[in-house]
Amino acid sequence: MTAAASAPNPVLDHRHPALHPLLDSGYPAQRLDKVLAFYDEPHRCYHNRVHLREMFDTALDMDCALQPAQALAVVFHDAVYVPGAARGVNEAMSAQLMRVYGDGVPGPTLDLAYRIVIDTADHLPRTEESRLVLDLDLMRLAVDDGEFERYSREVFAEQRPLVLIADDELAWSFFRRRRVGFFERLLERPEIFCLPAFRLRYEEVTRRNLRQAIAAAQQGG
């Protein structure tokens, strides 16, 4: 079964089982719910609470126990999302925001979570602990054709105000062409996913989806 084969429950708060290690480490539940509320901003169509819920659900489904730093990084990795920001800016601001909301978190845990969030900018793991979080962040690429386009349209909806083309379909074609470079960089990697279990489950369908998306963008002119 591919990622998001069934629609997840969009409700996500501190009670999610994957967040228990973070809470057990001393992170306050009330503060956690306050951070999760950032994902409810009206401009978010993709980078929202549903995205986080899917990441946490997948971790449970694949029996991947998140360390406190990994759970904290998932919670904060898109906490700041400004459409059109230069690559790495949203992640850097999200990591800084995590420090603001990190009072009481042990220093090593906070430092590791910071590095993981920064790694989500280019999806290249620089720590062993980043590997799981990056795989969870990319698993939405491994869905059936209809879901892949729906997710792409959600990202487009976030970017639409920045595309100065009046016709929506022409704007959509422009957006798809802009994503080709990112998709090509992923395909150039020996493996898109870091962990063997994720590669086994998601690698083949993700590569197929990316190739099809590139072909569709190029045919669209």
PDB file of C-alpha atoms in Angstrom:
ATOM      1  CA  MET A   1       0.000   0.000   0.000  1.00  0.00           C
ATOM      2  CA  THR A   2       1.366   3.409  -0.928  1.00  0.00           C
ATOM      3  CA  ALA A   3       1.463   6.458   1.297  1.00  0.00           C
ATOM      4  CA  ALA A   4      -1.864   8.176   1.898  1.00  0.00           C
ATOM      5  CA  ALA A   5      -3.782   5.284   0.353  1.00  0.00           C
ATOM      6  CA  SER A   6      -6.530   6.240   2.759  1.00  0.00           C
ATOM      7  CA  ALA A   7      -7.159   9.784   3.930  1.00  0.00           C
ATOM      8  CA  PRO A   8      -5.688  10.408   7.379  1.00  0.00           C
ATOM      9  CA  ASN A   9      -7.576  11.988  10.199  1.00  0.00           C
ATOM     10  CA  PRO A  10      -6.500  15.656   9.997  1.00  0.00           C
ATOM     11  CA  VAL A  11      -6.835  16.052  13.759  1.00  0.00           C
ATOM     12  CA  LEU A  12      -3.396  16.071  15.347  1.00  0.00           C
ATOM     13  CA  ASP A  13      -2.539  17.133  18.865  1.00  0.00           C
ATOM     14  CA  HIS A  14      -0.248  16.110  21.697  1.00  0.00           C
ATOM     15  CA  ARG A  15      -2.171  12.857  22.222  1.00  0.00           C
ATOM     16  CA  HIS A  16      -0.805  11.234  19.050  1.00  0.00           C
ATOM     17  CA  PRO A  17       1.130   8.105  20.105  1.00  0.00           C
ATOM     18  CA  ALA A  18       4.195   9.041  18.052  1.00  0.00           C
ATOM     19  CA  LEU A  19       4.576  12.157  20.212  1.00  0.00           C
ATOM     20  CA  HIS A  20       4.758  10.259  23.502  1.00  0.00           C
ATOM     21  CA  PRO A  21       8.590  10.132  23.547  1.00  0.00           C
ATOM     22  CA  LEU A  22       8.714  13.912  23.147  1.00  0.00           C
ATOM     23  CA  LEU A  23       6.221  14.453  25.952  1.00  0.00           C
ATOM     24  CA  ASP A  24       7.997  11.915  28.137  1.00  0.00           C
ATOM     25  CA  SER A  25      11.199  13.902  27.678  1.00  0.00           C
ATOM     26  CA  GLY A  26       9.485  16.865  29.343  1.00  0.00           C
ATOM     27  CA  TYR A  27       8.097  18.892  26.445  1.00  0.00           C
ATOM     28  CA  PRO A  28       4.812  20.474  27.662  1.00  0.00           C
ATOM     29  CA  ALA A  29       1.639  19.261  25.935  1.00  0.00           C
ATOM     30  CA  GLN A  30       0.113  22.750  25.947  1.00  0.00           C
ATOM     31  CA  ARG A  31       3.152  24.235  24.209  1.00  0.00           C
ATOM     32  CA  LEU A  32       3.122  21.424  21.667  1.00  0.00           C
ATOM     33  CA  ASP A  33      -0.484  22.132  20.723  1.00  0.00           C
ATOM     34  CA  LYS A  34       0.341  25.816  20.392  1.00  0.00           C
ATOM     35  CA  VAL A  35       3.084  25.000  17.884  1.00  0.00           C
ATOM     36  CA  LEU A  36       0.830  22.651  15.929  1.00  0.00           C
ATOM     37  CA  ALA A  37      -1.601  25.548  15.487  1.00  0.00           C
ATOM     38  CA  PHE A  38       0.946  27.223  13.185  1.00  0.00           C
ATOM     39  CA  TYR A  39       0.042  24.553  10.631  1.00  0.00           C
ATOM     40  CA  ASP A  40      -3.557  25.809  10.504  1.00  0.00           C
ATOM     41  CA  GLU A  41      -2.654  29.102   8.808  1.00  0.00           C
ATOM     42  CA  PRO A  42      -5.121  29.754   5.962  1.00  0.00           C
ATOM     43  CA  HIS A  43      -2.496  29.863   3.191  1.00  0.00           C
ATOM     44  CA  ARG A  44      -1.386  26.300   3.932  1.00  0.00           C
ATOM     45  CA  CYS A  45      -2.904  23.755   1.581  1.00  0.00           C
ATOM     46  CA  TYR A  46      -0.114  21.175   1.678  1.00  0.00           C
ATOM     47  CA  HIS A  47       2.281  22.161   4.467  1.00  0.00           C
ATOM     48  CA  ASN A  48      -0.400  21.765   7.097  1.00  0.00           C
ATOM     49  CA  ARG A  49      -1.435  19.622  10.038  1.00  0.00           C
ATOM     50  CA  VAL A  50      -2.537  16.791   7.722  1.00  0.00           C
ATOM     51  CA  HIS A  51       1.025  16.531   6.408  1.00  0.00           C
ATOM     52  CA  LEU A  52       2.363  16.186   9.961  1.00  0.00           C
ATOM     53  CA  ARG A  53      -0.304  13.649  10.834  1.00  0.00           C
ATOM     54  CA  GLU A  54       0.671  11.510   7.865  1.00  0.00           C
ATOM     55  CA  MET A  55       4.314  11.620   8.888  1.00  0.00           C
ATOM     56  CA  PHE A  56       3.543  10.524  12.428  1.00  0.00           C
ATOM     57  CA  ASP A  57       1.055   7.889  11.253  1.00  0.00           C
ATOM     58  CA  THR A  58       3.627   6.442   8.859  1.00  0.00           C
ATOM     59  CA  ALA A  59       6.235   6.267  11.604  1.00  0.00           C
ATOM     60  CA  LEU A  60       3.828   4.178  13.661  1.00  0.00           C
ATOM     61  CA  ASP A  61       2.748   2.057  10.708  1.00  0.00           C
ATOM     62  CA  MET A  62       6.367   1.189   9.913  1.00  0.00           C
ATOM     63  CA  ASP A  63       7.293   0.571  13.573  1.00  0.00           C
ATOM     64  CA  CYS A  64       9.756   3.467  13.590  1.00  0.00           C
ATOM     65  CA  ALA A  65      10.013   4.828  17.123  1.00  0.00           C
ATOM     66  CA  LEU A  66      10.866   8.507  16.928  1.00  0.00           C
ATOM     67  CA  GLN A  67      13.488   9.801  19.308  1.00  0.00           C
ATOM     68  CA  PRO A  68      12.511  13.020  21.126  1.00  0.00           C
ATOM     69  CA  ALA A  69      14.769  15.061  18.818  1.00  0.00           C
ATOM     70  CA  GLN A  70      13.223  13.466  15.723  1.00  0.00           C
ATOM     71  CA  ALA A  71       9.668  14.064  16.938  1.00  0.00           C
ATOM     72  CA  LEU A  72      10.547  17.654  17.795  1.00  0.00           C
ATOM     73  CA  ALA A  73      12.062  18.136  14.330  1.00  0.00           C
ATOM     74  CA  VAL A  74       8.939  16.784  12.616  1.00  0.00           C
ATOM     75  CA  VAL A  75       6.749  19.147  14.641  1.00  0.00           C
ATOM     76  CA  PHE A  76       8.856  22.177  13.719  1.00  0.00           C
ATOM     77  CA  HIS A  77      10.184  21.386  10.248  1.00  0.00           C
ATOM     78  CA  ASP A  78       7.473  23.443   8.485  1.00  0.00           C
ATOM     79  CA  ALA A  79       6.411  25.594  11.434  1.00  0.00           C
ATOM     80  CA  VAL A  80       7.357  28.668   9.401  1.00  0.00           C
ATOM     81  CA  TYR A  81       6.153  28.441   5.832  1.00  0.00           C
ATOM     82  CA  VAL A  82       6.339  31.531   3.640  1.00  0.00           C
ATOM     83  CA  PRO A  83       5.495  30.660   0.009  1.00  0.00           C
ATOM     84  CA  GLY A  84       8.200  31.811  -2.358  1.00  0.00           C
ATOM     85  CA  ALA A  85      10.924  32.087   0.271  1.00  0.00           C
ATOM     86  CA  ALA A  86      14.420  31.267  -0.960  1.00  0.00           C
ATOM     87  CA  ARG A  87      15.539  27.680  -0.496  1.00  0.00           C
ATOM     88  CA  GLY A  88      16.441  27.027   3.113  1.00  0.00           C
ATOM     89  CA  VAL A  89      14.933  30.207   4.537  1.00  0.00           C
ATOM     90  CA  ASN A  90      11.717  28.623   5.850  1.00  0.00           C
ATOM     91  CA  GLU A  91      13.684  25.763   7.397  1.00  0.00           C
ATOM     92  CA  ALA A  92      16.172  28.136   9.009  1.00  0.00           C
ATOM     93  CA  MET A  93      13.375  30.242  10.478  1.00  0.00           C
ATOM     94  CA  SER A  94      11.536  27.112  11.638  1.00  0.00           C
ATOM     95  CA  ALA A  95      14.687  25.878  13.367  1.00  0.00           C
ATOM     96  CA  GLN A  96      15.137  29.240  15.068  1.00  0.00           C
ATOM     97  CA  LEU A  97      11.501  29.229  16.151  1.00  0.00           C
ATOM     98  CA  MET A  98      12.097  25.806  17.684  1.00  0.00           C
ATOM     99  CA  ARG A  99      14.771  27.320  19.888  1.00  0.00           C
ATOM    100  CA  VAL A 100      12.291  29.968  21.025  1.00  0.00           C
ATOM    101  CA  TYR A 101       9.812  27.251  21.981  1.00  0.00           C
ATOM    102  CA  GLY A 102      12.501  24.883  23.253  1.00  0.00           C
ATOM    103  CA  ASP A 103      12.737  26.099  26.833  1.00  0.00           C
ATOM    104  CA  GLY A 104      13.295  23.105  29.081  1.00  0.00           C
ATOM    105  CA  VAL A 105      14.419  20.764  26.296  1.00  0.00           C
ATOM    106  CA  PRO A 106      17.872  19.297  27.005  1.00  0.00           C
ATOM    107  CA  GLY A 107      20.530  21.095  24.996  1.00  0.00           C
ATOM    108  CA  PRO A 108      21.742  18.029  23.048  1.00  0.00           C
ATOM    109  CA  THR A 109      18.164  17.149  22.066  1.00  0.00           C
ATOM    110  CA  LEU A 110      17.464  20.681  20.874  1.00  0.00           C
ATOM    111  CA  ASP A 111      20.740  20.883  18.950  1.00  0.00           C
ATOM    112  CA  LEU A 112      20.082  17.582  17.188  1.00  0.00           C
ATOM    113  CA  ALA A 113      16.516  18.585  16.307  1.00  0.00           C
ATOM    114  CA  TYR A 114      17.868  21.866  14.929  1.00  0.00           C
ATOM    115  CA  ARG A 115      20.253  20.007  12.600  1.00  0.00           C
ATOM    116  CA  ILE A 116      17.480  17.699  11.418  1.00  0.00           C
ATOM    117  CA  VAL A 117      15.183  20.618  10.544  1.00  0.00           C
ATOM    118  CA  ILE A 118      17.992  22.276   8.577  1.00  0.00           C
ATOM    119  CA  ASP A 119      18.504  19.005   6.669  1.00  0.00           C
ATOM    120  CA  THR A 120      14.903  19.100   5.430  1.00  0.00           C
ATOM    121  CA  ALA A 121      15.789  22.083   3.216  1.00  0.00           C
ATOM    122  CA  ASP A 122      17.637  19.955   0.649  1.00  0.00           C
ATOM    123  CA  HIS A 123      16.636  16.511   1.929  1.00  0.00           C
ATOM    124  CA  LEU A 124      20.243  15.463   2.439  1.00  0.00           C
ATOM    125  CA  PRO A 125      20.937  13.798   5.798  1.00  0.00           C
ATOM    126  CA  ARG A 126      23.973  15.107   7.652  1.00  0.00           C
ATOM    127  CA  THR A 127      23.187  13.140  10.798  1.00  0.00           C
ATOM    128  CA  GLU A 128      22.037   9.568  11.178  1.00  0.00           C
ATOM    129  CA  GLU A 129      18.897  10.772  12.956  1.00  0.00           C
ATOM    130  CA  SER A 130      17.900  12.925   9.984  1.00  0.00           C
ATOM    131  CA  ARG A 131      17.410   9.915   7.754  1.00  0.00           C
ATOM    132  CA  LEU A 132      14.072   8.825   9.207  1.00  0.00           C
ATOM    133  CA  VAL A 133      12.639  12.354   9.280  1.00  0.00           C
ATOM    134  CA  LEU A 134      13.635  13.025   5.663  1.00  0.00           C
ATOM    135  CA  ASP A 135      12.054   9.762   4.536  1.00  0.00           C
ATOM    136  CA  LEU A 136       8.833  10.612   6.351  1.00  0.00           C
ATOM    137  CA  ASP A 137       8.823  14.054   4.741  1.00  0.00           C
ATOM    138  CA  LEU A 138       9.124  12.624   1.213  1.00  0.00           C
ATOM    139  CA  MET A 139       6.788   9.653   1.474  1.00  0.00           C
ATOM    140  CA  ARG A 140       3.894  11.665  -0.007  1.00  0.00           C
ATOM    141  CA  LEU A 141       5.636  11.317  -3.353  1.00  0.00           C
ATOM    142  CA  ALA A 142       4.750   7.609  -3.287  1.00  0.00           C
ATOM    143  CA  VAL A 143       1.042   7.707  -3.993  1.00  0.00           C
ATOM    144  CA  ASP A 144      -1.171   6.736  -6.904  1.00  0.00           C
ATOM    145  CA  ASP A 145      -1.473   9.053  -9.892  1.00  0.00           C
ATOM    146  CA  GLY A 146      -4.605  10.847  -8.750  1.00  0.00           C
ATOM    147  CA  GLU A 147      -3.258  11.511  -5.276  1.00  0.00           C
ATOM    148  CA  PHE A 148       0.058  12.718  -6.666  1.00  0.00           C
ATOM    149  CA  GLU A 149      -1.679  15.361  -8.759  1.00  0.00           C
ATOM    150  CA  ARG A 150      -3.908  16.336  -5.836  1.00  0.00           C
ATOM    151  CA  TYR A 151      -0.898  16.914  -3.621  1.00  0.00           C
ATOM    152  CA  SER A 152       0.826  18.825  -6.414  1.00  0.00           C
ATOM    153  CA  ARG A 153      -2.253  21.012  -6.810  1.00  0.00           C
ATOM    154  CA  GLU A 154      -2.169  21.702  -3.063  1.00  0.00           C
ATOM    155  CA  VAL A 155       1.420  22.925  -3.310  1.00  0.00           C
ATOM    156  CA  PHE A 156       0.427  24.972  -6.354  1.00  0.00           C
ATOM    157  CA  ALA A 157      -2.434  26.556  -4.412  1.00  0.00           C
ATOM    158  CA  GLU A 158       0.091  27.796  -1.843  1.00  0.00           C
ATOM    159  CA  GLN A 159       2.239  29.270  -4.597  1.00  0.00           C
ATOM    160  CA  ARG A 160      -0.569  30.558  -6.845  1.00  0.00           C
ATOM    161  CA  PRO A 161      -0.527  34.185  -5.575  1.00  0.00           C
ATOM    162  CA  LEU A 162       3.139  34.393  -6.598  1.00  0.00           C
ATOM    163  CA  VAL A 163       2.562  33.272 -10.186  1.00  0.00           C
ATOM    164  CA  LEU A 164       1.693  36.405 -12.144  1.00  0.00           C
ATOM    165  CA  ILE A 165      -0.273  34.598 -14.850  1.00  0.00           C
ATOM    166  CA  ALA A 166      -3.994  35.296 -14.916  1.00  0.00           C
ATOM    167  CA  ASP A 167      -5.098  32.018 -16.501  1.00  0.00           C
ATOM    168  CA  ASP A 168      -5.106  29.257 -13.871  1.00  0.00           C
ATOM    169  CA  GLU A 169      -4.198  26.434 -16.249  1.00  0.00           C
ATOM    170  CA  LEU A 170      -1.316  28.397 -17.744  1.00  0.00           C
ATOM    171  CA  ALA A 171      -0.172  29.190 -14.224  1.00  0.00           C
ATOM    172  CA  TRP A 172      -0.422  25.487 -13.348  1.00  0.00           C
ATOM    173  CA  SER A 173       1.720  24.591 -16.381  1.00  0.00           C
ATOM    174  CA  PHE A 174       4.304  27.182 -15.345  1.00  0.00           C
ATOM    175  CA  PHE A 175       4.375  25.796 -11.811  1.00  0.00           C
ATOM    176  CA  ARG A 176       4.849  22.221 -13.016  1.00  0.00           C
ATOM    177  CA  ARG A 177       7.816  23.263 -15.150  1.00  0.00           C
ATOM    178  CA  ARG A 178       9.368  25.030 -12.169  1.00  0.00           C
ATOM    179  CA  ARG A 179       9.263  21.763 -10.175  1.00  0.00           C
ATOM    180  CA  VAL A 180      11.107  19.739 -12.821  1.00  0.00           C
ATOM    181  CA  GLY A 181      14.515  20.694 -11.469  1.00  0.00           C
ATOM    182  CA  PHE A 182      13.687  19.451  -7.973  1.00  0.00           C
ATOM    183  CA  PHE A 183      12.288  16.196  -9.317  1.00  0.00           C
ATOM    184  CA  GLU A 184      15.329  15.670 -11.527  1.00  0.00           C
ATOM    185  CA  ARG A 185      17.686  16.191  -8.600  1.00  0.00           C
ATOM    186  CA  LEU A 186      15.831  13.524  -6.643  1.00  0.00           C
ATOM    187  CA  LEU A 187      15.993  11.090  -9.561  1.00  0.00           C
ATOM    188  CA  GLU A 188      19.731  11.636  -9.920  1.00  0.00           C
ATOM    189  CA  ARG A 189      20.328  10.222  -6.462  1.00  0.00           C
ATOM    190  CA  PRO A 190      21.300   6.550  -6.167  1.00  0.00           C
ATOM    191  CA  GLU A 191      18.447   6.259  -3.649  1.00  0.00           C
ATOM    192  CA  ILE A 192      15.753   8.824  -2.900  1.00  0.00           C
ATOM    193  CA  PHE A 193      14.942   7.305   0.477  1.00  0.00           C
ATOM    194  CA  CYS A 194      17.583   6.851   3.134  1.00  0.00           C
ATOM    195  CA  LEU A 195      16.381   3.809   5.062  1.00  0.00           C
ATOM    196  CA  PRO A 196      16.036   0.314   3.559  1.00  0.00           C
ATOM    197  CA  ALA A 197      12.442  -0.133   4.731  1.00  0.00           C
ATOM    198  CA  PHE A 198      11.383   3.102   3.037  1.00  0.00           C
ATOM    199  CA  ARG A 199      13.262   2.268  -0.138  1.00  0.00           C
ATOM    200  CA  LEU A 200      11.566  -1.101  -0.314  1.00  0.00           C
ATOM    201  CA  ARG A 201       8.135   0.411   0.175  1.00  0.00           C
ATOM    202  CA  TYR A 202       8.353   3.758  -1.608  1.00  0.00           C
ATOM    203  CA  GLU A 203      11.354   4.016  -3.953  1.00  0.00           C
ATOM    204  CA  GLU A 204       9.939   2.418  -7.099  1.00  0.00           C
ATOM    205  CA  VAL A 205       6.588   4.189  -7.100  1.00  0.00           C
ATOM    206  CA  THR A 206       8.220   7.516  -6.239  1.00  0.00           C
ATOM    207  CA  ARG A 207      10.594   7.271  -9.189  1.00  0.00           C
ATOM    208  CA  ARG A 208       7.694   6.401 -11.475  1.00  0.00           C
ATOM    209  CA  ASN A 209       5.678   9.376 -10.235  1.00  0.00           C
ATOM    210  CA  LEU A 210       8.572  11.789 -10.675  1.00  0.00           C
ATOM    211  CA  ARG A 211       9.284  10.614 -14.224  1.00  0.00           C
ATOM    212  CA  GLN A 212       5.624  10.952 -15.129  1.00  0.00           C
ATOM    213  CA  ALA A 213       5.443  14.431 -13.582  1.00  0.00           C
ATOM    214  CA  ILE A 214       8.497  15.560 -15.541  1.00  0.00           C
ATOM    215  CA  ALA A 215       7.066  14.176 -18.792  1.00  0.00           C
ATOM    216  CA  ALA A 216       3.710  15.842 -18.182  1.00  0.00           C
ATOM    217  CA  ALA A 217       5.363  19.194 -17.443  1.00  0.00           C
ATOM    218  CA  GLN A 218       7.468  19.024 -20.583  1.00  0.00           C
ATOM    219  CA  GLN A 219       4.511  18.034 -22.748  1.00  0.00           C
ATOM    220  CA  GLY A 220       2.488  20.875 -21.321  1.00  0.00           C
ATOM    221  CA  GLY A 221       4.824  23.377 -22.985  1.00  0.00           C
TER     222      GLY A 221
END
